[in-house]
Tab-separated table of C-alpha atoms in Angstrom:
chain	number	residue	atom	x	y	z
S	1	MET	CA	-9.842	134.187	-56.304
S	2	CYS	CA	-11.424	131.133	-54.764
S	3	ARG	CA	-12.943	128.683	-57.224
S	4	GLN	CA	-15.865	128.133	-54.843
S	5	SER	CA	-16.866	131.692	-53.999
S	6	ALA	CA	-16.364	135.301	-55.025
S	7	THR	CA	-14.032	136.048	-52.105
S	8	VAL	CA	-10.261	136.047	-52.060
S	9	CYS	CA	-9.161	132.540	-51.121
S	10	LEU	CA	-5.375	132.636	-51.131
S	11	THR	CA	-2.959	135.472	-50.500
S	12	LYS	CA	-1.348	134.226	-53.711
S	13	THR	CA	-2.045	131.270	-55.983
S	14	PRO	CA	0.610	128.587	-55.411
S	15	THR	CA	2.926	128.025	-58.339
S	16	ARG	CA	3.724	124.604	-59.727
S	17	ALA	CA	7.077	124.614	-57.933
S	18	GLU	CA	5.535	125.692	-54.620
S	19	ARG	CA	2.871	122.986	-54.804
S	20	GLY	CA	5.423	120.218	-55.281
S	21	ALA	CA	8.175	121.437	-52.962
S	22	GLY	CA	8.625	122.732	-49.466
S	23	THR	CA	6.876	121.775	-46.265
S	24	LEU	CA	3.162	121.698	-45.583
S	25	MET	CA	3.676	124.388	-42.959
S	26	GLY	CA	5.264	126.657	-45.554
S	27	ARG	CA	2.400	126.152	-48.005
S	28	LEU	CA	-0.336	126.759	-45.436
S	29	VAL	CA	1.036	130.233	-44.757
S	30	ALA	CA	-0.726	131.305	-47.973
S	31	LEU	CA	-4.151	130.702	-46.374
S	32	PRO	CA	-5.926	133.889	-45.227
S	33	ASP	CA	-7.266	133.847	-41.690
S	34	PRO	CA	-11.098	133.816	-41.703
S	35	ARG	CA	-11.336	134.677	-37.992
S	36	GLY	CA	-11.974	138.110	-36.511
S	37	ARG	CA	-8.939	140.082	-35.379
S	38	ARG	CA	-9.912	139.959	-31.709
S	39	GLY	CA	-9.492	136.845	-29.608
S	40	ARG	CA	-7.012	134.993	-31.779
S	41	ARG	CA	-4.843	132.838	-29.538
S	42	HIS	CA	-3.598	130.209	-31.958
S	43	SER	CA	-1.970	130.865	-35.313
S	44	LEU	CA	-4.021	129.852	-38.316
S	45	VAL	CA	-1.318	127.534	-39.676
S	46	SER	CA	-1.014	125.530	-36.463
S	47	VAL	CA	-4.672	124.442	-36.390
S	48	PRO	CA	-4.993	122.762	-39.844
S	49	LEU	CA	-1.435	121.445	-39.438
S	50	LEU	CA	-2.349	119.799	-36.151
S	51	ALA	CA	-5.578	118.489	-37.702
S	52	ALA	CA	-3.613	117.029	-40.634
S	53	ALA	CA	-1.261	115.198	-38.259
S	54	ALA	CA	-4.205	113.829	-36.266
S	55	VAL	CA	-6.034	112.641	-39.393
S	56	LEU	CA	-2.809	111.010	-40.567
S	57	ALA	CA	-2.830	109.118	-37.246
S	58	GLY	CA	-6.400	107.938	-37.906
S	59	ALA	CA	-8.625	110.678	-36.418
S	60	CYS	CA	-12.036	110.722	-38.112
S	61	SER	CA	-13.846	113.587	-36.336
S	62	TYR	CA	-13.348	116.923	-34.592
S	63	ALA	CA	-13.559	115.168	-31.233
S	64	ALA	CA	-10.847	112.693	-32.229
S	65	ILE	CA	-8.603	115.509	-33.491
S	66	GLY	CA	-9.149	117.427	-30.250
S	67	GLN	CA	-8.330	114.346	-28.177
S	68	TRP	CA	-5.154	113.754	-30.189
S	69	ALA	CA	-4.123	117.398	-29.687
S	70	ALA	CA	-4.821	117.305	-25.938
S	71	SER	CA	-2.641	114.206	-25.586
S	72	ALA	CA	0.241	115.501	-27.718
S	73	PRO	CA	3.557	115.953	-25.846
S	74	GLN	CA	5.519	119.196	-25.876
S	75	HIS	CA	7.992	118.170	-28.595
S	76	THR	CA	5.102	117.419	-30.952
S	77	LEU	CA	3.361	120.726	-30.233
S	78	VAL	CA	6.641	122.567	-30.833
S	79	ARG	CA	6.953	121.069	-34.306
S	80	LEU	CA	3.308	121.865	-35.053
S	81	GLY	CA	3.728	125.512	-34.085
S	82	ALA	CA	1.339	125.502	-31.124
S	83	ARG	CA	1.215	128.708	-29.088
S	84	THR	CA	3.334	129.272	-25.988
S	85	VAL	CA	2.042	130.255	-22.544
S	86	GLY	CA	3.898	131.698	-19.541
S	87	LEU	CA	7.516	132.465	-18.875
S	88	LEU	CA	8.526	128.848	-19.371
S	89	GLY	CA	7.148	128.794	-22.900
S	90	VAL	CA	4.819	125.843	-22.359
S	91	ARG	CA	3.077	124.810	-25.569
S	92	VAL	CA	-0.729	124.639	-25.484
S	93	ALA	CA	-2.822	122.839	-28.089
S	94	PRO	CA	-6.057	124.390	-29.407
S	95	SER	CA	-9.287	123.072	-27.945
S	96	THR	CA	-11.742	120.921	-29.843
S	97	ALA	CA	-14.053	123.929	-30.195
S	98	THR	CA	-11.262	126.002	-31.758
S	99	ILE	CA	-10.355	123.204	-34.151
S	100	ARG	CA	-13.992	122.834	-35.171
S	101	ARG	CA	-14.404	126.566	-35.707
S	102	VAL	CA	-11.243	127.008	-37.793
S	103	ILE	CA	-11.762	123.923	-39.983
S	104	SER	CA	-15.359	124.958	-40.691
S	105	LEU	CA	-14.305	128.519	-41.623
S	106	VAL	CA	-11.136	128.005	-43.679
S	107	CYS	CA	-11.728	128.365	-47.403
S	108	PRO	CA	-12.039	124.855	-48.896
S	109	GLY	CA	-10.675	125.900	-52.280
S	110	GLY	CA	-7.484	127.191	-50.686
S	111	LEU	CA	-6.990	124.208	-48.389
S	112	ALA	CA	-7.515	121.713	-51.222
S	113	GLU	CA	-5.203	123.716	-53.489
S	114	LEU	CA	-2.376	123.775	-50.955
S	115	THR	CA	-2.651	120.168	-49.773
S	116	GLY	CA	-3.222	118.445	-53.136
S	117	ALA	CA	-0.572	116.593	-55.137
S	118	ASP	CA	1.005	117.921	-58.325
S	119	PRO	CA	-0.045	116.098	-61.530
S	120	ASP	CA	3.404	116.661	-63.055
S	121	GLY	CA	4.580	113.386	-64.568
S	122	ALA	CA	1.158	111.721	-64.471
S	123	SER	CA	0.048	109.987	-67.660
S	124	SER	CA	-3.631	109.829	-66.745
S	125	LEU	CA	-6.079	111.622	-64.501
S	126	ALA	CA	-9.443	110.252	-63.355
S	127	VAL	CA	-12.312	112.603	-62.465
S	128	ASP	CA	-15.308	111.496	-60.423
S	129	GLY	CA	-17.521	112.670	-57.572
S	130	LYS	CA	-18.754	111.281	-54.274
S	131	ALA	CA	-21.328	112.425	-51.735
S	132	ALA	CA	-20.412	112.618	-48.048
S	133	ARG	CA	-23.703	111.092	-46.930
S	134	GLY	CA	-23.382	111.918	-43.258
S	135	SER	CA	-23.223	115.654	-44.006
S	136	ARG	CA	-26.911	115.796	-44.896
S	137	HIS	CA	-28.789	117.898	-42.364
S	138	ASP	CA	-32.474	118.884	-42.203
S	139	GLN	CA	-33.247	120.372	-45.620
S	140	GLU	CA	-29.596	120.686	-46.642
S	141	LEU	CA	-28.273	118.205	-49.155
S	142	ALA	CA	-25.214	116.089	-48.483
S	143	ALA	CA	-21.939	117.629	-49.649
S	144	HIS	CA	-21.049	116.270	-53.094
S	145	LEU	CA	-17.315	116.488	-53.834
S	146	LEU	CA	-15.737	116.227	-57.273
S	147	ALA	CA	-12.111	115.057	-57.197
S	148	ALA	CA	-9.278	114.373	-59.633
S	149	VAL	CA	-6.830	111.514	-58.998
S	150	THR	CA	-3.692	110.475	-60.873
S	151	GLY	CA	-3.140	106.918	-62.048
S	152	SER	CA	-0.885	106.312	-59.029
S	153	GLY	CA	-3.715	107.237	-56.614
S	154	GLN	CA	-2.629	110.803	-55.734
S	155	THR	CA	-5.464	113.313	-55.290
S	156	ILE	CA	-4.565	116.636	-56.928
S	157	GLY	CA	-7.669	118.587	-55.945
S	158	GLN	CA	-11.374	118.637	-55.237
S	159	LEU	CA	-14.366	120.964	-55.431
S	160	ARG	CA	-17.734	120.897	-53.721
S	161	VAL	CA	-20.533	120.721	-56.261
S	162	PRO	CA	-23.082	123.487	-55.596
S	163	ASP	CA	-26.433	122.261	-54.298
S	164	ARG	CA	-29.158	121.668	-56.886
S	165	THR	CA	-26.577	121.231	-59.660
S	166	ASN	CA	-24.398	118.339	-60.789
S	167	GLU	CA	-20.749	117.556	-61.417
S	168	ILE	CA	-20.826	118.908	-64.972
S	169	THR	CA	-20.762	122.499	-63.721
S	170	CYS	CA	-17.478	121.955	-61.811
S	171	PHE	CA	-15.449	119.899	-64.284
S	172	ALA	CA	-13.562	122.780	-65.941
S	173	ALA	CA	-13.127	124.709	-62.675
S	174	LEU	CA	-11.570	121.665	-60.994
S	175	LEU	CA	-8.941	121.132	-63.696
S	176	ALA	CA	-8.295	124.760	-64.683
S	177	PRO	CA	-5.343	125.484	-62.314
S	178	PHE	CA	-3.253	122.488	-63.397
S	179	ASP	CA	-0.823	121.894	-66.244
S	180	LEU	CA	-2.366	118.926	-68.084
S	181	HIS	CA	-0.242	118.978	-71.234
S	182	GLU	CA	-0.357	115.481	-72.801
S	183	VAL	CA	-2.222	114.060	-69.768
S	184	THR	CA	-5.164	111.789	-70.603
S	185	VAL	CA	-8.238	112.700	-68.552
S	186	THR	CA	-10.781	109.922	-68.012
S	187	ALA	CA	-14.327	110.365	-66.754
S	188	ASP	CA	-17.617	108.510	-66.607
S	189	ALA	CA	-20.583	109.009	-68.914
S	190	LEU	CA	-21.890	112.072	-67.057
S	191	HIS	CA	-18.879	114.057	-68.273
S	192	THR	CA	-19.099	112.935	-71.892
S	193	GLN	CA	-19.905	116.504	-72.881
S	194	ARG	CA	-18.799	118.308	-76.006
S	195	ALA	CA	-17.785	121.359	-73.962
S	196	HIS	CA	-15.566	119.182	-71.753
S	197	ALA	CA	-13.838	117.663	-74.794
S	198	ARG	CA	-13.143	121.099	-76.270
S	199	PHE	CA	-11.895	122.409	-72.929
S	200	LEU	CA	-9.411	119.565	-72.514
S	201	VAL	CA	-8.038	119.542	-76.059
S	202	GLU	CA	-8.148	123.222	-76.982
S	203	GLN	CA	-7.450	124.946	-73.657
S	204	LYS	CA	-5.464	122.413	-71.638
S	205	GLN	CA	-3.661	120.611	-74.522
S	206	ALA	CA	-4.694	117.373	-72.839
S	207	HIS	CA	-6.310	114.192	-74.124
S	208	TYR	CA	-9.569	112.566	-73.104
S	209	LEU	CA	-11.103	109.123	-72.834
S	210	LEU	CA	-14.827	109.365	-72.091
S	211	VAL	CA	-17.436	106.658	-71.569
S	212	VAL	CA	-20.589	106.795	-73.713
S	213	LYS	CA	-23.835	105.414	-72.323
S	214	ALA	CA	-27.545	105.809	-72.967
S	215	ASN	CA	-27.602	109.337	-71.510
S	216	GLN	CA	-26.286	110.353	-74.960
S	217	PRO	CA	-28.802	108.337	-77.014
S	218	ALA	CA	-27.812	109.499	-80.499
S	219	LEU	CA	-24.100	109.132	-79.850
S	220	PHE	CA	-24.615	105.775	-78.136
S	221	ALA	CA	-26.664	104.470	-81.057
S	222	ALA	CA	-24.038	105.645	-83.556
S	223	LEU	CA	-21.272	103.854	-81.688
S	224	ARG	CA	-23.332	100.732	-81.212
S	225	SER	CA	-24.006	100.509	-84.966
S	226	LEU	CA	-20.344	100.522	-85.976
S	227	PRO	CA	-19.051	97.300	-87.601
S	228	TRP	CA	-17.404	95.926	-84.483
S	229	PRO	CA	-17.289	92.247	-85.588
S	230	LYS	CA	-15.045	93.249	-88.497
S	231	VAL	CA	-12.592	95.233	-86.362
S	232	SER	CA	-9.151	93.612	-86.357
S	233	ALA	CA	-7.493	95.917	-83.789
S	234	ARG	CA	-8.312	94.136	-80.571
S	235	HIS	CA	-6.770	93.134	-77.256
S	236	TYR	CA	-7.731	90.729	-74.480
S	237	GLN	CA	-6.983	91.278	-70.805
S	238	ARG	CA	-7.531	88.667	-68.130
S	239	GLY	CA	-7.531	89.012	-64.379
S	240	ARG	CA	-8.705	87.416	-61.174
S	241	GLY	CA	-9.721	88.959	-57.872
S	242	HIS	CA	-12.608	89.863	-55.555
S	243	GLY	CA	-14.059	86.370	-55.983
S	244	ARG	CA	-14.318	86.455	-59.756
S	245	ARG	CA	-12.448	85.864	-62.996
S	246	GLU	CA	-12.696	88.535	-65.655
S	247	THR	CA	-11.829	88.747	-69.339
S	248	ARG	CA	-11.924	92.148	-71.062
S	249	ALA	CA	-12.081	92.320	-74.852
S	250	VAL	CA	-11.141	95.722	-76.302
S	251	ARG	CA	-11.790	96.570	-79.950
S	252	ALA	CA	-10.694	99.957	-81.302
S	253	LEU	CA	-11.684	101.713	-84.501
S	254	THR	CA	-10.588	104.993	-86.114
S	255	ILE	CA	-13.689	107.120	-86.734
S	256	THR	CA	-12.355	110.349	-88.278
S	257	ASP	CA	-14.090	109.632	-91.608
S	258	LEU	CA	-17.375	108.407	-90.153
S	259	GLY	CA	-18.879	111.823	-89.370
S	260	LEU	CA	-19.403	111.158	-85.654
S	261	ASP	CA	-20.643	114.323	-83.957
S	262	PHE	CA	-18.149	114.699	-81.123
S	263	PRO	CA	-15.280	117.239	-80.932
S	264	HIS	CA	-11.770	115.965	-81.700
S	265	ALA	CA	-12.843	112.312	-81.522
S	266	VAL	CA	-10.347	110.100	-83.354
S	267	GLN	CA	-10.958	106.606	-82.018
S	268	ALA	CA	-13.907	104.703	-80.596
S	269	ALA	CA	-13.594	101.499	-78.630
S	270	ARG	CA	-15.942	98.787	-77.456
S	271	ILE	CA	-14.990	97.116	-74.188
S	272	THR	CA	-16.783	93.898	-73.309
S	273	ARG	CA	-16.291	92.455	-69.839
S	274	TYR	CA	-16.957	88.742	-69.272
S	275	ARG	CA	-17.069	87.879	-65.591
S	276	THR	CA	-17.312	84.506	-63.863
S	277	ASP	CA	-18.383	84.452	-60.232
S	278	ILE	CA	-16.235	81.759	-58.666
S	279	LYS	CA	-18.802	80.859	-55.982
S	280	THR	CA	-22.040	80.963	-57.927
S	281	GLY	CA	-20.791	80.317	-61.448
S	282	ARG	CA	-22.803	83.253	-62.845
S	283	LEU	CA	-21.517	84.681	-66.130
S	284	PRO	CA	-22.581	88.335	-66.399
S	285	ARG	CA	-21.453	90.347	-69.414
S	286	GLN	CA	-21.165	94.123	-69.758
S	287	THR	CA	-20.385	96.234	-72.829
S	288	VAL	CA	-19.325	99.880	-72.738
S	289	TYR	CA	-18.217	102.296	-75.447
S	290	VAL	CA	-15.538	104.961	-75.128
S	291	LEU	CA	-14.372	107.904	-77.223
S	292	THR	CA	-10.877	109.380	-77.292
S	293	ASP	CA	-8.899	111.954	-79.236
S	294	LEU	CA	-5.830	109.688	-79.097
S	295	THR	CA	-4.749	108.236	-82.435
S	296	HIS	CA	-4.006	104.566	-82.925
S	297	GLN	CA	-0.285	105.381	-82.745
S	298	GLN	CA	-0.805	107.034	-79.331
S	299	ALA	CA	-3.246	104.492	-77.902
S	300	SER	CA	-3.453	100.878	-78.977
S	301	PRO	CA	-6.398	98.718	-77.874
S	302	GLN	CA	-4.247	97.590	-74.946
S	303	ARG	CA	-3.587	101.190	-73.883
S	304	ILE	CA	-7.270	102.085	-74.232
S	305	GLY	CA	-8.149	99.181	-71.962
S	306	GLU	CA	-5.608	100.364	-69.390
S	307	LEU	CA	-6.966	103.913	-69.477
S	308	ALA	CA	-10.537	102.662	-69.088
S	309	ARG	CA	-9.506	100.698	-66.003
S	310	ALA	CA	-7.632	103.739	-64.678
S	311	GLN	CA	-11.007	105.436	-64.206
S	312	TRP	CA	-11.680	102.916	-61.435
S	313	THR	CA	-8.610	104.205	-59.592
S	314	ILE	CA	-10.616	106.997	-58.036
S	315	GLU	CA	-13.261	104.563	-56.805
S	316	ASN	CA	-10.881	101.921	-55.471
S	317	ARG	CA	-8.022	104.056	-54.184
S	318	LEU	CA	-9.846	107.140	-52.915
S	319	HIS	CA	-13.610	106.871	-52.383
S	320	PHE	CA	-13.515	103.294	-51.072
S	321	VAL	CA	-10.548	104.090	-48.808
S	322	ARG	CA	-12.223	107.150	-47.297
S	323	ASP	CA	-15.347	105.097	-46.632
S	324	THR	CA	-13.586	102.152	-45.013
S	325	ALA	CA	-10.493	103.623	-43.340
S	326	TYR	CA	-12.077	106.920	-42.255
S	327	ARG	CA	-15.805	105.989	-42.185
S	328	GLU	CA	-16.573	109.127	-44.180
S	329	ASP	CA	-20.211	108.315	-44.890
S	330	ALA	CA	-20.830	107.970	-41.151
S	331	SER	CA	-19.184	111.317	-40.333
S	332	LYS	CA	-21.526	113.913	-38.813
S	333	VAL	CA	-19.410	116.919	-39.835
S	334	ARG	CA	-22.052	119.143	-41.416
S	335	THR	CA	-21.629	122.841	-40.756
S	336	GLY	CA	-19.767	125.467	-42.766
S	337	HIS	CA	-16.922	124.204	-44.899
S	338	GLY	CA	-16.330	121.317	-42.514
S	339	PRO	CA	-17.317	118.433	-44.829
S	340	GLU	CA	-15.057	119.455	-47.700
S	341	ASN	CA	-12.152	120.527	-45.465
S	342	MET	CA	-12.193	117.275	-43.500
S	343	THR	CA	-12.224	115.421	-46.835
S	344	ALA	CA	-9.242	117.494	-48.006
S	345	LEU	CA	-7.343	116.441	-44.872
S	346	ARG	CA	-8.219	112.787	-45.523
S	347	ASN	CA	-6.992	113.141	-49.114
S	348	LEU	CA	-3.746	114.631	-47.802
S	349	ALA	CA	-3.302	111.735	-45.379
S	350	ILE	CA	-3.892	109.158	-48.121
S	351	ASN	CA	-1.454	110.947	-50.462
S	352	THR	CA	1.171	111.092	-47.716
S	353	LEU	CA	0.876	107.415	-46.823
S	354	ARG	CA	1.197	106.426	-50.492
S	355	ASP	CA	4.216	108.704	-50.893
S	356	HIS	CA	5.893	106.748	-48.105
S	357	GLY	CA	5.275	103.304	-49.562
S	358	HIS	CA	2.046	102.229	-47.849
S	359	HIS	CA	-0.008	100.335	-50.433
S	360	SER	CA	-2.690	99.566	-47.828
S	361	ILE	CA	-3.986	102.736	-46.171
S	362	ALA	CA	-5.533	100.752	-43.308
S	363	ALA	CA	-2.167	99.102	-42.623
S	364	GLY	CA	-0.465	102.491	-42.838
S	365	LEU	CA	-2.815	103.971	-40.243
S	366	ARG	CA	-2.143	101.032	-37.926
S	367	HIS	CA	1.588	101.556	-38.396
S	368	LEU	CA	1.308	105.223	-37.426
S	369	SER	CA	-0.869	104.413	-34.416
S	370	TYR	CA	2.023	102.602	-32.721
S	371	GLU	CA	3.829	105.914	-32.148
S	372	PRO	CA	1.102	108.487	-32.774
S	373	PHE	CA	3.065	111.572	-31.746
S	374	THR	CA	6.269	110.994	-33.684
S	375	ARG	CA	5.518	109.003	-36.799
S	376	PRO	CA	2.784	111.290	-38.250
S	377	LEU	CA	5.094	114.309	-38.266
S	378	ASN	CA	7.878	113.040	-40.500
S	379	PRO	CA	5.661	112.295	-43.534
S	380	LEU	CA	4.289	115.854	-43.372
S	381	GLN	CA	7.857	117.198	-43.648
S	382	ILE	CA	7.492	119.424	-40.601
S	383	PRO	CA	10.869	120.884	-39.580
């Protein structure tokens, strides 16, 4: 069943082996066709496959995907499975209207499930949401998408948050299909929920590191009142970049005997960030508190600091990239499942570029643009 509706999403749920192996074309076969039986000229697999190749070449809209398809040579259309016409077997690409219709109809849960990365081998997983601002239309709210990203920057899945609710309602549904044994899940203060902690530890056999802010006033006050100046377990991290110098002081404390009201919590940590703006000389300071079920043998203050910074992976390596490389907030894709499906294709493109050694997604897109009808196909493992 689809995690976003009560209808059947996939002909079968992909196994762990199927998600990590095989070609994209082979995985997309599991998608059910949402179109009526009459008037189908193009196979369902060929349309999202062609769209994925176009997005990997830098296409940001339906019009750009349609233009890429119309310009594709015969050898490219053959590999993408485009339909044949006439006795000579000439390949014909779908029109922009067909691409728009299929992408807006295909089930977003199924497409995200089949195009996401496998978290196998990941040590941490960051969960956070982002609104596609350009998808707002009349009285309809902008599509808000909750995603999970590994520490290496690979997106494993996403869900659209139902309108008039928030990310809390989708946290368990997003992570439910994946094997998270011994994976540490990080999230911001919105997800510092007792139900989330129990779900991760008791059902998924995972670990958590959650930020505590003033939205949990009693818990925040309890953490703030701990004897932090006397804590000897500490670590300092220093870095420089983005026009500033930063020093992070991490102090960790075992809290199992302190009666803190949070499920499975073993350690608390206070992270103080001292920043120096190189141009202005300003010295802002920020203090945050985190809770984790990891013991001091499993997570030293240094490891806690690394996990806390891993939460920024999803901001820096996914949300920021989609905004800058694909201009997602300016996209006017609004109807049907278009916003979330176009985002799933962007996530796939980013995953693919990182798999092939491109640390800069913008540079990777420029590299593919030099030979737009040959280079994008090899990373997608199309036979």
